[in-house]
Amino acid sequence: MNDSGSLRILPVGDIKGDFFVPSFQRGYRWGEHEVRQLLDDILDSAGATYYLQPLVVKARTEGSWELVDGQQRLTTLYLIFRYLKSSHLPTAANTYSITYETREGSKAYLDSLSAAAAQTNIDYFHMHRAYQCIEDWFEGFGHRSTHEATRFYGYLFANVKVLWSEAPAESCSTELCAGVNGCAAR
């Protein structure tokens, strides 16, 4: 990262702002395996620091962030926060939003997660399935689900971290993305 970009470690619970996913990125496609793996890894960390892959962002002129890399992770984390708030922790905060350039209505869909609407759009379908996976995973704790949800929420603020990589505003997003594991093709 050059002098006008920055890197820092950021707890997942401290991610905030409005994120914009540009059209060159693929839609949300994490399946049950990836979602469960993330949930299991965070739980298995048992309160030790756990690092997720980087989030590469670029400041936009209106104050939001362009999400250059990390859309699958950030969307899944959003769904986890949404589940925790709606099912176990009504005062839990979700301090960010995601807008998808080529998937109009996805920001609103993330707030509703309607089963009926999930059948109208492939991205909604995958978001809905990921949310169902999160529900099933927490329900697997039975009578301890609220306890585990509370503990998990704490991990997101204290122990789960991302490398927040802020690219210089003048940098080309598609070139940055191609340099991050070829994400333009994903």
Tab-separated table of C-alpha atoms in Angstrom:
chain	number	residue	atom	x	y	z
A	1	MET	CA	0.000	0.000	0.000
A	2	ASN	CA	1.452	3.360	-0.897
A	3	ASP	CA	1.475	6.453	1.290
A	4	SER	CA	-2.077	7.480	0.446
A	5	GLY	CA	-3.515	4.053	1.346
A	6	SER	CA	-3.645	2.495	4.785
A	7	LEU	CA	-3.766	-0.831	6.567
A	8	ARG	CA	-5.146	-1.500	10.013
A	9	ILE	CA	-6.581	-4.292	12.100
A	10	LEU	CA	-10.297	-3.812	12.727
A	11	PRO	CA	-12.619	-5.873	14.948
A	12	VAL	CA	-15.560	-7.120	12.883
A	13	GLY	CA	-17.991	-5.498	15.299
A	14	ASP	CA	-16.439	-2.120	14.530
A	15	ILE	CA	-17.050	-2.249	10.769
A	16	LYS	CA	-19.358	0.628	9.918
A	17	GLY	CA	-20.566	2.674	7.015
A	18	ASP	CA	-22.262	2.168	3.699
A	19	PHE	CA	-20.566	-0.250	1.311
A	20	PHE	CA	-21.007	-0.256	-2.442
A	21	VAL	CA	-20.266	-3.424	-4.435
A	22	PRO	CA	-19.328	-2.476	-8.018
A	23	SER	CA	-20.740	-4.305	-11.039
A	24	PHE	CA	-17.502	-6.103	-11.909
A	25	GLN	CA	-17.907	-8.349	-8.865
A	26	ARG	CA	-19.873	-11.569	-8.998
A	27	GLY	CA	-23.047	-11.940	-6.968
A	28	TYR	CA	-23.239	-13.415	-3.505
A	29	ARG	CA	-22.539	-17.140	-3.848
A	30	TRP	CA	-21.440	-18.525	-0.509
A	31	GLY	CA	-23.104	-21.836	0.181
A	32	GLU	CA	-23.679	-23.873	3.300
A	33	HIS	CA	-20.080	-25.121	3.403
A	34	GLU	CA	-18.524	-21.627	3.439
A	35	VAL	CA	-21.073	-20.207	5.883
A	36	ARG	CA	-20.730	-23.124	8.321
A	37	GLN	CA	-16.949	-22.997	8.010
A	38	LEU	CA	-16.936	-19.321	9.025
A	39	LEU	CA	-19.287	-19.942	11.956
A	40	ASP	CA	-17.332	-23.015	13.116
A	41	ASP	CA	-13.976	-21.252	12.805
A	42	ILE	CA	-15.135	-18.313	14.893
A	43	LEU	CA	-16.632	-20.592	17.540
A	44	ASP	CA	-13.567	-22.866	17.552
A	45	SER	CA	-11.319	-19.870	18.143
A	46	ALA	CA	-12.839	-19.912	21.663
A	47	GLY	CA	-12.091	-16.261	22.287
A	48	ALA	CA	-8.593	-16.266	20.799
A	49	THR	CA	-7.938	-13.668	18.144
A	50	TYR	CA	-9.224	-14.907	14.797
A	51	TYR	CA	-8.310	-13.108	11.584
A	52	LEU	CA	-10.526	-13.133	8.520
A	53	GLN	CA	-9.213	-12.401	5.055
A	54	PRO	CA	-8.711	-8.690	4.282
A	55	LEU	CA	-11.418	-6.252	3.310
A	56	VAL	CA	-10.128	-4.008	0.551
A	57	VAL	CA	-12.047	-0.734	0.389
A	58	LYS	CA	-11.788	2.585	-1.364
A	59	ALA	CA	-13.406	5.802	-0.139
A	60	ARG	CA	-16.102	7.199	-2.425
A	61	THR	CA	-16.804	10.913	-2.793
A	62	GLU	CA	-20.217	10.772	-1.065
A	63	GLY	CA	-18.752	9.169	2.070
A	64	SER	CA	-19.487	5.511	1.407
A	65	TRP	CA	-16.944	2.766	0.757
A	66	GLU	CA	-16.420	0.894	-2.471
A	67	LEU	CA	-15.876	-2.730	-1.507
A	68	VAL	CA	-13.099	-3.884	-3.824
A	69	ASP	CA	-12.608	-7.298	-2.199
A	70	GLY	CA	-14.369	-9.111	0.624
A	71	GLN	CA	-18.004	-8.965	-0.530
A	72	GLN	CA	-18.735	-12.627	0.280
A	73	ARG	CA	-17.340	-12.283	3.829
A	74	LEU	CA	-18.928	-8.912	4.515
A	75	THR	CA	-22.340	-10.051	3.271
A	76	THR	CA	-22.149	-13.211	5.399
A	77	LEU	CA	-21.153	-11.199	8.457
A	78	TYR	CA	-24.076	-8.875	7.766
A	79	LEU	CA	-26.408	-11.901	7.712
A	80	ILE	CA	-24.936	-13.145	11.012
A	81	PHE	CA	-25.470	-9.756	12.664
A	82	ARG	CA	-28.999	-9.655	11.241
A	83	TYR	CA	-29.762	-13.102	12.637
A	84	LEU	CA	-28.362	-12.283	16.084
A	85	LYS	CA	-30.437	-9.089	16.260
A	86	SER	CA	-33.679	-10.677	15.087
A	87	SER	CA	-33.447	-13.910	17.061
A	88	HIS	CA	-31.500	-13.464	20.290
A	89	LEU	CA	-30.138	-9.960	20.822
A	90	PRO	CA	-32.678	-7.268	19.914
A	91	THR	CA	-30.298	-4.500	20.968
A	92	ALA	CA	-27.469	-5.811	18.792
A	93	ALA	CA	-26.191	-3.289	16.305
A	94	ASN	CA	-25.597	-3.764	12.616
A	95	THR	CA	-23.575	-0.705	11.813
A	96	TYR	CA	-23.164	-1.099	8.086
A	97	SER	CA	-25.166	-1.575	4.922
A	98	ILE	CA	-24.330	-3.032	1.526
A	99	THR	CA	-25.564	-1.807	-1.858
A	100	TYR	CA	-24.905	-3.854	-4.998
A	101	GLU	CA	-24.575	-1.859	-8.227
A	102	THR	CA	-26.031	-4.515	-10.535
A	103	ARG	CA	-28.403	-6.084	-8.033
A	104	GLU	CA	-30.958	-3.374	-7.444
A	105	GLY	CA	-33.024	-4.016	-4.347
A	106	SER	CA	-30.431	-6.265	-2.664
A	107	LYS	CA	-29.867	-3.766	0.147
A	108	ALA	CA	-33.595	-3.854	0.972
A	109	TYR	CA	-33.689	-7.625	0.513
A	110	LEU	CA	-30.970	-8.095	3.146
A	111	ASP	CA	-33.312	-6.418	5.614
A	112	SER	CA	-36.369	-8.507	4.701
A	113	LEU	CA	-34.892	-11.871	3.622
A	114	SER	CA	-38.304	-12.862	2.274
A	115	ALA	CA	-38.579	-16.530	1.294
A	116	ALA	CA	-40.946	-15.608	-1.541
A	117	ALA	CA	-38.611	-12.944	-2.943
A	118	ALA	CA	-35.687	-15.398	-2.684
A	119	GLN	CA	-37.177	-17.207	-5.673
A	120	THR	CA	-37.110	-14.089	-7.863
A	121	ASN	CA	-33.363	-13.412	-7.998
A	122	ILE	CA	-30.328	-15.716	-7.851
A	123	ASP	CA	-28.517	-13.418	-5.404
A	124	TYR	CA	-31.539	-13.314	-3.100
A	125	PHE	CA	-31.711	-17.104	-3.317
A	126	HIS	CA	-28.116	-17.472	-2.088
A	127	MET	CA	-28.527	-14.803	0.604
A	128	HIS	CA	-31.666	-16.525	1.874
A	129	ARG	CA	-29.972	-19.933	1.920
A	130	ALA	CA	-27.000	-18.504	3.812
A	131	TYR	CA	-29.353	-16.948	6.365
A	132	GLN	CA	-31.167	-20.277	6.778
A	133	CYS	CA	-27.812	-21.953	7.337
A	134	ILE	CA	-26.991	-19.418	10.075
A	135	GLU	CA	-30.386	-20.042	11.715
A	136	ASP	CA	-29.878	-23.810	11.600
A	137	TRP	CA	-26.363	-23.527	12.989
A	138	PHE	CA	-27.482	-21.537	16.040
A	139	GLU	CA	-30.586	-23.694	16.531
A	140	GLY	CA	-28.215	-26.660	16.735
A	141	PHE	CA	-27.304	-25.450	20.225
A	142	GLY	CA	-30.855	-26.168	21.410
A	143	HIS	CA	-31.669	-24.601	24.758
A	144	ARG	CA	-28.182	-22.999	24.819
A	145	SER	CA	-28.700	-21.054	21.574
A	146	THR	CA	-29.149	-17.653	23.249
A	147	HIS	CA	-26.065	-18.210	25.393
A	148	GLU	CA	-24.011	-19.202	22.339
A	149	ALA	CA	-25.406	-16.284	20.329
A	150	THR	CA	-24.383	-13.863	23.072
A	151	ARG	CA	-20.912	-15.366	23.278
A	152	PHE	CA	-20.553	-15.325	19.489
A	153	TYR	CA	-21.621	-11.654	19.354
A	154	GLY	CA	-18.913	-10.863	21.898
A	155	TYR	CA	-16.322	-12.632	19.764
A	156	LEU	CA	-17.249	-10.420	16.796
A	157	PHE	CA	-16.317	-7.336	18.819
A	158	ALA	CA	-13.375	-8.595	20.835
A	159	ASN	CA	-11.692	-11.404	18.941
A	160	VAL	CA	-12.653	-11.600	15.257
A	161	LYS	CA	-10.678	-9.154	13.167
A	162	VAL	CA	-10.108	-8.170	9.565
A	163	LEU	CA	-7.217	-6.468	7.905
A	164	TRP	CA	-8.874	-3.262	6.739
A	165	SER	CA	-7.001	-2.238	3.613
A	166	GLU	CA	-7.940	1.205	2.401
A	167	ALA	CA	-6.785	1.761	-1.161
A	168	PRO	CA	-5.878	5.208	-2.452
A	169	ALA	CA	-8.875	7.008	-3.953
A	170	GLU	CA	-7.148	7.418	-7.304
A	171	SER	CA	-6.439	3.688	-7.702
A	172	CYS	CA	-8.256	1.594	-10.310
A	173	SER	CA	-10.647	-0.805	-8.576
A	174	THR	CA	-10.559	-3.504	-11.241
A	175	GLU	CA	-6.759	-3.515	-11.196
A	176	LEU	CA	-6.771	-3.679	-7.383
A	177	CYS	CA	-9.285	-6.491	-7.497
A	178	ALA	CA	-7.292	-8.431	-10.082
A	179	GLY	CA	-4.277	-8.124	-7.786
A	180	VAL	CA	-6.238	-9.638	-4.880
A	181	ASN	CA	-6.427	-13.300	-5.910
A	182	GLY	CA	-7.999	-12.432	-9.268
A	183	CYS	CA	-11.265	-11.289	-7.718
A	184	ALA	CA	-12.471	-9.619	-10.932
A	185	ALA	CA	-13.098	-13.107	-12.297
A	186	ARG	CA	-15.045	-14.242	-9.222
